[in-house]
């Protein structure tokens, strides 16, 4: 029985384990703590009988210059392979976005995705209305380029 | 404020005094070279000026010369014991070493000589929180508030301190006071919103629900509280507690916002008097009605439908199950079985699931050689086979599961899940080598997927193939890390550390096993240290609720299964070491590094050399680089774990590892067994017996408890014969509660065996006890062979444990047992004769990609 809810401190180890199993971009617990303790409302988890099977780790941009609108950023999102096809990634993203808007009045959210990750790209573009705004060369540790994608909250659907 | 009369040794003439001020400024600005020079100038004329010595030591620490710096700081303190500067510096450096206890002592000393120094007070508060000295924390926070009442965070920090100390009422009062005086709050201020939400939470914790709800509603309306989800959650909970009519609407609103949260459905139903864990016939009907309604309203959410399955019974359950299964099998959802598994606790539901799914399979079945008829959905067919394979394997019918999987693979050879699960079934059946091979095949189907890679590595570790596992993990670890192992350890992969430790342990490599288990301990130590910065940070940010959540998590940190397992297993190795110190010497002589490890060692040496050269360059230039107060991670000077194994006082180390378990794993029989093993060897007989008492409360029939009772009786008897009578009544009378004084241990043992004669693990336990009591080896062997009797429910784990035991007592009947065990577990390979092991190990590495492709082509054409 998979349940979706706001992330809490005791979920962080499970999120870290989920991340280590699925993605090559990993973080020490310090980072998880920093994001959760700074922006506690915007990270969500998918939990199955106490086990974290999916998560979205998000934050707000801290340095907001004059004239720049508040905006959020997806640090990491992943669902265990055994729990795919349930629409969890999409649901987690929507919940995080709702929180960014309602708590921080975010105008948009950004994320990075590997150029070669077609499945993720499709999810962000088709199911979640993200658009590519630029390419960051050699963003990933192994040298791969990233698409920077953005989803605006201003119009109902862009 | 410094005392008005400076002790003679501290006072400096004008020139040096202003130089000292320079040192302080330089340090503040991290102008380390300048500061060092200025300090040394003062020390030339006043070599025993404590405060300058301390500042120089502090600067040296920042420059990376930590040992030198620390020694100098200590000297400096000795030369000026009443200087707040000296104690403050000492505390800073100790804090950087993560020695929080000593750091707090130093800060406390510093405060004696400068009671109102804000920096010292703040640092002291952080340390007091870290060490959970909440009474001191309240005092410190009071002082800080008194000194700077215009600083908002000082109010909040005091409220939090009261809360932590258990005084919610005072916390509430401080918050109320704060809210009365706070001014000039901009619109939409997230910080004040968090403070108010914290206040609401305090009121809820105090049971003042009306007040909490009133505060919530007032400030939600005025948009002072802006976290919509939090508002709704508080409102729903509080309204329910007040049995208000608004509660239902509140829960409804939450579900509308997130229809995938079980807590919300639970809350909604609970509010209507329906307890999902204790349904009556009446509430069952009501619950189903509600859930059906929600399922219609929120068709994209799985929760209402899945909950309905938990609630429904009999025919109604069947009626709901069929469409639920069909949709998900047609979609090809891998987690369907995991999803329904919880329902198996009810045997009737389990049987219905089996019959419904088999009926479905029958309707989909077709001749295996012919292509799939157009009337049949091939996706549904494959996933139904997959589901049933999981079902049957779960119920122990591994042969049936494998047959189903083979049909599925023949039908759809490119689905990794099928190979993965094939491996899992073999693992359960006792064939770790075949399991590893199949999981490798899954991995080869999608080399971009780290999940499959991680599984493959894990299964290789389960098969004892450590080098090969690390090789596979290395496909996804950082290329610039010294080794895949180091990267996984740096990234705190507990899964990796535990699995590799276990593999080493099974291979008899206690040095490496211990090394990895202690690495797990280090990860948890780091998790504990991580909270430190937040004692200041969260107060500054006003994110109190999540901060309190953090502290709560930290308080029970080591209850995590990874820590418990690592602590127990590490302590077992250390106990072994104590019982047989020769193990340590064997380890170092056998130490041979694998190819990967040799490469890593070379790489590390190279990197180390580079660092040293750069450091030399830096110190030659006298760089200003601030290396901070905390030393980086130490280099690994014990790559094969031999030094760890040779370290002194293994029992003390084991005791330290196990200490948290007595509170955080108090329902774990294995934990108490481990605590006993260490305590009894440290001659702490009362503690040892108490551990056994705790185990007994949890599981009186436990074989691990039984053997230790006998063990204790033996030790106690031997001791009693030497020492005087009365000194030992408490222990004796407690022991007598388990083994009556007139019952010799042999009889106690045979009574136990008789009482549990159909339990394989009990038979083994009794045999172990027999051995402790000095029975001849043949007798012990005969006893242990009793697990093979037809009326004994023998588990695979027990058979493996018997095998290990026979090896330990150097029984000549090992091969005989293994052959018999193999007959009992026909799919297993763990009981294969030793001669077959090399071939088995080789077979565990999967087919090369080319071979897999060749096989695929066979099916497609």
XYZ file of C-alpha atoms in Angstrom, chain B residues 112-708:
597
model
C 32.624 31.509 34.697
C 34.999 34.257 33.710
C 32.777 36.083 31.254
C 29.171 35.435 32.141
C 27.573 37.490 29.427
C 29.648 36.750 26.357
C 27.098 36.195 23.597
C 29.340 34.046 21.417
C 30.231 31.720 24.235
C 26.651 31.533 25.435
C 25.396 30.656 21.969
C 27.995 27.961 21.395
C 27.283 26.594 24.861
C 23.579 26.421 24.006
C 24.329 24.414 20.872
C 26.503 22.009 22.813
C 23.926 21.651 25.560
C 21.338 20.734 22.956
C 23.661 18.261 21.267
C 24.332 16.586 24.593
C 20.680 16.789 25.595
C 21.405 18.810 28.771
C 18.074 20.562 28.481
C 18.024 22.015 31.987
C 21.261 23.881 31.312
C 19.934 24.854 27.902
C 16.940 26.616 29.425
C 19.225 28.666 31.676
C 21.531 29.628 28.828
C 18.655 30.616 26.573
C 17.182 32.710 29.396
C 20.445 34.590 29.704
C 20.643 35.174 25.976
C 17.106 36.503 25.904
C 17.749 38.769 28.827
C 20.819 40.190 27.122
C 19.212 40.708 23.714
C 15.418 40.720 23.941
C 15.109 42.536 20.645
C 16.458 39.524 18.760
C 13.440 37.424 17.697
C 15.290 34.169 17.587
C 16.186 34.444 21.256
C 12.497 34.214 22.111
C 11.906 31.228 19.910
C 15.067 29.523 21.130
C 13.885 29.841 24.723
C 10.444 28.473 23.883
C 12.099 25.508 22.168
C 14.412 24.969 25.131
C 11.449 24.783 27.494
C 9.735 22.398 25.136
C 12.745 20.105 24.956
C 13.048 20.216 28.717
C 9.459 19.003 28.960
C 7.886 22.273 30.068
C 5.295 22.870 27.379
C 3.375 25.397 29.462
C 6.334 27.718 29.780
C 7.048 27.275 26.093
C 3.504 28.344 25.336
C 3.843 31.409 27.572
C 7.037 32.541 25.880
C 5.460 32.177 22.451
C 2.358 34.113 23.487
C 4.521 36.876 24.913
C 6.581 36.988 21.758
C 3.536 37.272 19.537
C 2.218 40.151 21.581
C 5.340 42.239 21.140
C 6.459 41.333 17.628
C 6.089 44.234 15.218
C 6.614 45.139 11.606
C 5.949 41.731 10.169
C 5.869 41.877 6.379
C 3.081 40.188 4.501
C 3.499 36.543 3.802
C 6.352 36.095 6.238
C 7.330 32.433 6.185
C 9.262 32.771 9.422
C 6.381 34.056 11.493
C 4.142 31.487 9.827
C 6.420 28.747 11.122
C 6.473 30.260 14.611
C 2.689 30.348 14.709
C 2.442 26.772 13.478
C 4.824 25.819 16.234
C 2.623 27.595 18.754
C -0.414 25.692 17.475
C 1.519 22.468 17.822
C 2.489 23.262 21.417
C -1.148 23.893 22.250
C -2.107 20.601 20.624
C 0.581 18.753 22.577
C -0.759 20.359 25.754
C -4.218 19.063 24.916
C -5.607 22.582 24.556
C -7.380 21.774 21.331
C -9.880 24.628 21.386
C -7.179 27.213 21.873
C -5.046 25.573 19.211
C -7.844 25.600 16.676
C -8.739 29.202 17.502
C -5.150 30.327 17.059
C -4.897 28.384 13.817
C -8.097 29.768 12.349
C -7.366 33.380 13.324
C -3.965 33.376 11.741
C -4.945 31.304 8.735
C -7.641 33.847 7.958
C -5.270 36.754 8.324
C -2.790 34.909 6.090
C -0.149 34.995 8.789
C 0.104 31.226 8.517
C 0.733 30.363 4.901
C 1.455 26.621 4.781
C -1.831 25.375 3.379
C -1.218 21.675 3.878
C -0.111 22.176 7.471
C -3.165 24.326 8.173
C -5.465 21.691 6.773
C -3.765 18.867 8.644
C -3.858 20.685 11.957
C -7.453 21.668 11.378
C -8.562 18.155 10.544
C -6.790 16.652 13.555
C -7.927 19.290 15.996
C -11.541 19.283 14.778
C -11.613 15.521 15.129
C -10.273 15.694 18.646
C -12.921 18.270 19.492
C -15.549 16.126 17.757
C -16.500 19.187 15.796
C -18.855 19.045 12.855
C -16.233 20.751 10.712
C -13.925 17.768 10.993
C -15.411 15.765 8.170
C -15.088 18.680 5.779
C -11.500 19.186 6.876
C -10.553 15.580 6.120
C -12.408 15.746 2.837
C -10.384 18.814 1.902
C -7.156 16.999 2.671
C -8.105 14.049 0.506
C -9.000 16.406 -2.320
C -5.559 17.931 -2.052
C -3.766 14.559 -1.891
C -5.849 11.490 -2.611
C -2.864 9.190 -2.147
C -2.323 9.609 1.566
C -3.505 6.734 3.738
C -3.356 8.898 6.830
C -6.081 11.118 5.414
C -8.481 8.247 4.737
C -7.722 6.834 8.114
C -8.454 10.221 9.675
C -11.665 10.647 7.732
C -12.968 7.230 8.714
C -11.764 7.520 12.271
C -13.635 10.787 12.558
C -16.794 8.888 11.659
C -16.101 6.306 14.313
C -14.642 3.710 11.961
C -11.419 2.146 13.170
C -9.735 0.385 10.267
C -7.812 -1.886 12.625
C -10.920 -3.003 14.530
C -13.863 -3.218 12.165
C -17.259 -4.397 13.218
C -19.836 -5.709 10.770
C -21.517 -2.335 10.846
C -18.429 -0.195 10.455
C -17.181 -2.505 7.707
C -20.255 -1.691 5.625
C -19.894 2.025 6.293
C -16.196 1.982 5.495
C -16.756 0.222 2.191
C -19.461 2.629 1.222
C -17.189 5.584 1.923
C -14.265 4.038 0.104
C -16.328 3.194 -2.954
C -17.492 6.780 -3.050
C -13.914 8.050 -2.834
C -12.767 5.582 -5.488
C -15.304 7.065 -7.876
C -14.419 10.608 -6.981
C -10.641 10.081 -7.233
C -10.205 7.559 -9.994
C -6.466 8.213 -10.359
C -5.730 7.328 -6.756
C -5.056 3.725 -5.832
C -5.591 4.261 -2.120
C -9.377 4.036 -1.815
C -9.524 0.909 -3.947
C -6.675 -0.766 -2.110
C -8.125 0.136 1.278
C -11.438 -1.331 0.167
C -9.688 -4.628 -0.447
C -8.368 -4.555 3.111
C -11.811 -3.825 4.488
C -14.015 -6.094 2.376
C -14.516 -9.784 3.086
C -15.826 -12.891 1.357
C -17.762 -12.385 -1.855
C -17.521 -8.650 -1.685
C -13.741 -8.983 -1.496
C -13.755 -11.216 -4.572
C -15.973 -8.771 -6.412
C -13.572 -5.899 -5.733
C -10.473 -7.974 -6.344
C -11.133 -9.014 -9.933
C -11.230 -5.589 -11.568
C -8.371 -4.426 -9.328
C -6.219 -7.302 -10.528
C -7.222 -7.078 -14.158
C -6.415 -3.396 -14.607
C -3.050 -3.730 -12.982
C -2.068 -6.917 -14.746
C -3.065 -5.383 -18.063
C -0.961 -2.329 -17.302
C 1.969 -4.471 -16.196
C 2.551 -3.133 -12.713
C 5.615 -4.821 -11.147
C 4.629 -4.079 -7.543
C 1.180 -5.671 -7.668
C 2.158 -8.670 -5.585
C 3.974 -6.545 -3.016
C 0.846 -4.420 -2.894
C -1.478 -7.344 -2.149
C 0.931 -9.315 0.030
C -0.311 -7.692 3.236
C -3.739 -9.223 2.572
C -2.263 -12.715 2.862
C -2.415 -12.475 6.632
C -6.025 -13.470 6.071
C -5.874 -17.044 4.664
C -9.295 -16.798 3.029
C -8.217 -13.729 1.077
C -4.988 -15.431 0.143
C -6.921 -18.367 -1.267
C -9.338 -16.146 -3.158
C -6.420 -14.270 -4.710
C -4.885 -17.564 -5.789
C -8.059 -18.916 -7.354
C -8.969 -15.674 -9.105
C -5.504 -15.243 -10.565
C -5.252 -18.842 -11.669
C -8.635 -18.573 -13.358
C -7.353 -15.506 -15.122
C -4.226 -17.342 -16.194
C -6.265 -20.222 -17.552
C -8.233 -17.816 -19.705
C -4.984 -16.409 -21.059
C -3.004 -19.578 -21.519
C -2.073 -20.671 -24.982
C 0.289 -23.117 -26.631
C 3.850 -22.080 -25.777
C 5.326 -22.718 -29.220
C 2.704 -20.846 -31.199
C 2.654 -17.050 -31.225
C 0.221 -15.282 -28.923
C -3.352 -15.309 -30.346
C -4.749 -11.847 -31.022
C -7.561 -12.368 -28.524
C -5.050 -12.573 -25.709
C -3.270 -9.596 -24.225
C 0.403 -10.623 -24.093
C 1.219 -8.028 -21.420
C -1.473 -9.325 -19.171
C -0.367 -12.894 -19.757
C 3.250 -12.275 -18.788
C 2.424 -10.208 -15.720
C -0.111 -12.777 -14.546
C 2.566 -15.447 -14.751
C 4.921 -13.122 -12.873
C 2.348 -12.435 -10.177
C 1.628 -16.120 -9.669
C 5.318 -16.932 -9.517
C 5.676 -14.405 -6.703
C 2.586 -15.816 -5.023
C 3.785 -19.405 -5.038
C 7.338 -18.571 -4.033
C 6.021 -16.549 -1.124
C 4.189 -19.678 0.021
C 7.325 -21.809 -0.303
C 6.394 -23.472 -3.587
C 9.630 -22.587 -5.318
C 9.456 -25.283 -7.992
C 6.078 -24.069 -9.147
C 7.317 -20.482 -9.169
C 10.284 -21.367 -11.342
C 8.082 -23.237 -13.802
C 5.831 -20.209 -14.162
C 8.815 -17.940 -14.651
C 10.257 -20.189 -17.322
C 6.990 -19.978 -19.257
C 7.022 -16.205 -18.886
C 10.627 -15.880 -20.018
C 9.991 -18.047 -23.048
C 7.129 -15.717 -23.894
C 8.889 -12.418 -23.153
C 12.651 -12.880 -22.870
C 13.465 -9.183 -22.514
C 11.722 -8.423 -19.238
C 14.324 -7.913 -16.484
C 11.778 -8.418 -13.693
C 11.411 -12.082 -14.707
C 15.129 -12.751 -14.402
C 15.341 -10.776 -11.181
C 12.633 -12.787 -9.583
C 14.023 -16.048 -10.898
C 17.152 -15.167 -8.980
C 15.180 -14.321 -5.903
C 13.434 -17.691 -5.905
C 16.745 -19.498 -6.186
C 18.071 -17.424 -3.307
C 15.147 -18.494 -1.149
C 15.699 -22.095 -2.180
C 19.325 -22.009 -1.065
C 21.127 -21.520 -4.385
C 22.970 -18.211 -4.086
C 25.157 -18.924 -7.104
C 22.296 -19.578 -9.485
C 20.566 -16.587 -7.954
C 23.518 -14.332 -8.722
C 23.692 -15.630 -12.272
C 20.047 -14.905 -12.975
C 20.167 -11.434 -11.473
C 23.225 -10.725 -13.584
C 21.205 -11.657 -16.645
C 18.610 -9.124 -15.577
C 21.317 -6.517 -15.248
C 22.629 -7.249 -18.711
C 19.217 -6.425 -20.162
C 19.534 -2.802 -19.125
C 23.043 -1.646 -18.381
C 21.838 1.945 -17.810
C 19.759 0.932 -14.799
C 21.557 1.321 -11.490
C 18.821 -0.573 -9.648
C 19.550 -3.752 -11.595
C 23.244 -3.139 -11.107
C 22.795 -2.764 -7.345
C 20.788 -5.966 -7.165
C 23.425 -7.842 -9.097
C 26.125 -6.602 -6.748
C 24.050 -7.552 -3.737
C 23.414 -11.050 -5.026
C 27.103 -11.549 -5.732
C 27.819 -10.549 -2.153
C 25.231 -13.038 -0.954
C 27.119 -15.675 -2.945
C 30.353 -14.614 -1.238
C 31.840 -13.157 -4.413
C 33.132 -9.912 -2.957
C 35.599 -8.874 -5.650
C 33.121 -9.550 -8.417
C 30.454 -7.593 -6.593
C 32.672 -4.563 -6.166
C 33.551 -4.792 -9.845
C 29.882 -4.555 -10.781
C 29.183 -1.743 -8.306
C 32.143 0.065 -9.830
C 30.205 0.545 -13.049
C 28.175 3.235 -11.309
C 30.480 4.685 -8.654
C 32.491 7.875 -9.109
C 35.432 7.404 -11.415
C 37.672 9.706 -9.414
C 37.091 7.896 -6.145
C 40.002 5.758 -4.844
C 37.856 2.648 -5.268
C 34.208 1.692 -5.693
C 34.181 0.587 -2.054
C 35.459 3.940 -0.882
C 32.846 5.803 -2.887
C 30.021 3.667 -1.530
C 31.341 4.169 1.992
C 31.700 7.931 1.496
C 28.149 8.097 0.179
C 27.031 6.226 3.291
C 25.605 3.209 1.466
C 24.553 1.096 4.425
C 23.208 -1.577 2.095
C 26.657 -2.052 0.597
C 28.542 -1.976 3.882
C 26.242 -4.447 5.606
C 26.044 -6.877 2.699
C 29.793 -6.875 2.159
C 30.441 -7.236 5.870
C 28.098 -10.217 5.986
C 29.816 -11.747 2.961
C 33.241 -11.428 4.589
C 31.877 -12.911 7.786
C 30.457 -15.918 5.948
C 33.795 -16.298 4.165
C 35.563 -16.331 7.536
C 37.368 -13.056 6.851
C 36.713 -11.532 10.263
C 39.112 -8.657 9.735
C 37.316 -7.246 6.716
C 33.916 -8.055 8.193
C 34.749 -6.115 11.329
C 36.113 -3.272 9.281
C 32.864 -2.919 7.351
C 30.649 -3.290 10.414
C 32.626 -0.527 12.119
C 32.242 1.587 8.986
C 28.498 1.293 9.562
C 29.013 2.493 13.115
C 30.949 5.463 11.756
C 28.112 6.373 9.390
C 25.736 6.546 12.325
C 28.244 8.608 14.292
C 28.319 11.007 11.360
C 24.506 11.125 11.266
C 24.592 12.073 14.924
C 27.164 14.795 14.339
C 25.202 16.188 11.385
C 22.518 17.660 13.645
C 24.954 20.010 15.346
C 24.830 22.898 12.908
C 21.048 22.909 13.002
C 20.874 23.876 16.669
C 21.746 27.375 15.539
C 20.509 27.258 11.967
C 16.942 26.141 12.594
C 16.435 28.693 15.321
C 17.666 31.424 12.957
C 15.310 30.164 10.271
C 12.399 29.632 12.676
C 11.642 26.197 11.187
C 10.895 24.762 14.617
C 8.540 21.873 13.896
C 10.924 20.128 11.516
C 13.826 20.861 13.873
C 12.048 19.093 16.727
C 11.326 16.260 14.316
C 15.070 16.099 13.607
C 15.967 15.844 17.282
C 13.422 13.119 17.791
C 14.895 11.116 14.931
C 18.385 11.595 16.313
C 17.260 10.396 19.745
C 16.421 6.967 18.345
C 18.957 6.965 15.543
C 20.603 3.668 16.403
C 17.358 1.751 16.440
C 17.819 1.467 12.681
C 18.126 -2.193 11.587
C 21.482 -1.544 9.900
C 23.031 -0.305 13.128
C 21.494 -3.078 15.203
C 22.730 -5.746 12.805
C 26.215 -4.242 12.535
C 26.519 -3.878 16.305
C 25.435 -7.450 16.982
C 27.654 -9.001 14.325
C 30.673 -6.867 15.179
C 30.291 -7.763 18.839
C 30.184 -11.450 17.892
C 33.490 -11.120 16.086
C 35.007 -9.276 19.022
C 33.777 -11.974 21.400
C 35.347 -14.593 19.178
C 38.555 -12.608 19.285
C 38.433 -12.574 23.054
C 37.830 -16.319 23.183
C 40.546 -17.055 20.634
C 43.112 -14.252 20.166
C 44.963 -16.293 17.541
C 42.322 -15.245 15.008
C 43.933 -11.807 14.831
C 47.324 -13.199 13.868
C 45.857 -15.527 11.292
C 44.162 -12.570 9.649
C 47.295 -10.506 9.167
C 49.316 -13.397 7.797
C 46.586 -14.294 5.354
C 46.052 -10.770 4.230
C 46.099 -10.715 0.514
C 44.652 -7.846 -1.344
C 42.562 -8.410 -4.407
C 43.499 -6.836 -7.688
C 40.963 -4.110 -7.197
C 42.221 -3.419 -3.704
C 45.848 -3.305 -4.852
C 44.861 -0.812 -7.535
C 42.995 1.246 -4.991
C 45.973 1.180 -2.619
C 48.240 2.439 -5.397
C 45.778 5.150 -6.317
C 45.435 6.195 -2.704
C 49.202 6.318 -2.244
C 49.519 8.509 -5.308
C 46.800 10.833 -4.101
C 48.360 10.960 -0.645
C 51.726 11.881 -2.125
C 50.106 14.633 -4.122
C 48.415 16.005 -1.031
C 51.679 15.966 0.897
C 53.500 17.770 -1.902
C 50.807 20.403 -2.064
C 50.873 20.775 1.691
C 54.634 21.274 1.598
C 54.234 23.886 -1.101
C 51.505 25.560 0.865
C 53.428 25.695 4.094
C 56.480 26.927 2.214
C 54.413 29.822 0.909
C 52.610 30.045 4.244
C 49.222 30.050 2.626
C 46.189 31.689 4.119
C 44.010 28.744 3.230
C 41.518 28.200 6.003
C 41.190 24.490 6.564
C 38.584 25.069 9.238
C 38.267 23.622 12.690
C 37.287 20.156 11.551
C 39.834 17.707 10.214
C 38.971 15.954 6.976
C 38.401 12.195 6.857
C 41.508 10.259 7.907
C 43.283 8.207 5.267
C 42.710 4.490 5.361
C 45.840 2.944 6.868
C 44.259 -0.434 7.489
C 42.989 -1.638 4.133
C 42.574 -5.268 5.106
C 41.258 -4.673 8.585
C 44.104 -6.502 10.309
C 44.871 -3.627 12.670
C 41.254 -3.398 13.787
C 41.297 -7.044 14.663
C 44.471 -6.586 16.674
C 43.260 -3.538 18.584
C 43.134 -4.079 22.362
C 40.147 -4.644 24.641
C 37.720 -6.251 22.221
C 35.120 -6.776 24.921
C 35.063 -3.130 25.889
C 34.682 -2.157 22.262
C 31.857 -4.631 21.880
C 30.102 -3.323 24.972
C 30.251 0.204 23.603
C 28.736 -0.906 20.299
C 25.924 -2.737 22.033
C 25.068 -0.093 24.608
C 22.382 1.738 22.578
C 20.615 -1.531 21.853
C 19.433 -2.025 25.423
C 17.016 0.861 24.898
C 16.716 1.124 21.133
C 16.452 -2.586 20.282
C 14.901 -3.801 23.496
C 12.481 -6.128 21.701
C 15.242 -7.904 19.828
C 16.211 -11.275 21.300
C 19.464 -11.402 19.324
C 20.465 -8.067 20.816
C 20.023 -9.377 24.361
C 21.920 -12.527 23.440
C 24.811 -10.395 22.202
C 24.687 -8.215 25.319
C 24.809 -11.382 27.431
C 27.814 -12.772 25.587
C 29.839 -9.647 26.270
C 28.641 -9.035 29.826
C 29.314 -12.560 31.015
C 32.865 -12.436 29.687
C 33.426 -9.100 31.394
C 32.327 -10.850 34.585
C 29.303 -8.582 34.931
C 27.098 -11.441 36.023
C 24.102 -9.424 37.088
C 23.997 -7.562 33.784
C 24.395 -10.866 31.949
C 21.518 -12.449 33.792
C 19.334 -9.397 33.262
C 19.940 -9.701 29.536
C 18.723 -13.280 29.689
C 15.682 -12.189 31.653
C 14.833 -9.647 28.976
C 15.235 -12.288 26.273
C 13.027 -14.624 28.241
C 10.240 -12.057 28.468
C 10.340 -11.696 24.701
C 10.655 -15.346 23.669
C 10.932 -17.976 26.411
C 11.421 -20.799 23.900
C 14.254 -19.112 22.029
C 17.127 -21.550 21.381
C 19.632 -18.681 21.611
C 18.310 -17.987 25.093
C 18.372 -21.656 26.036
C 22.016 -22.258 25.154
C 22.998 -19.137 27.062
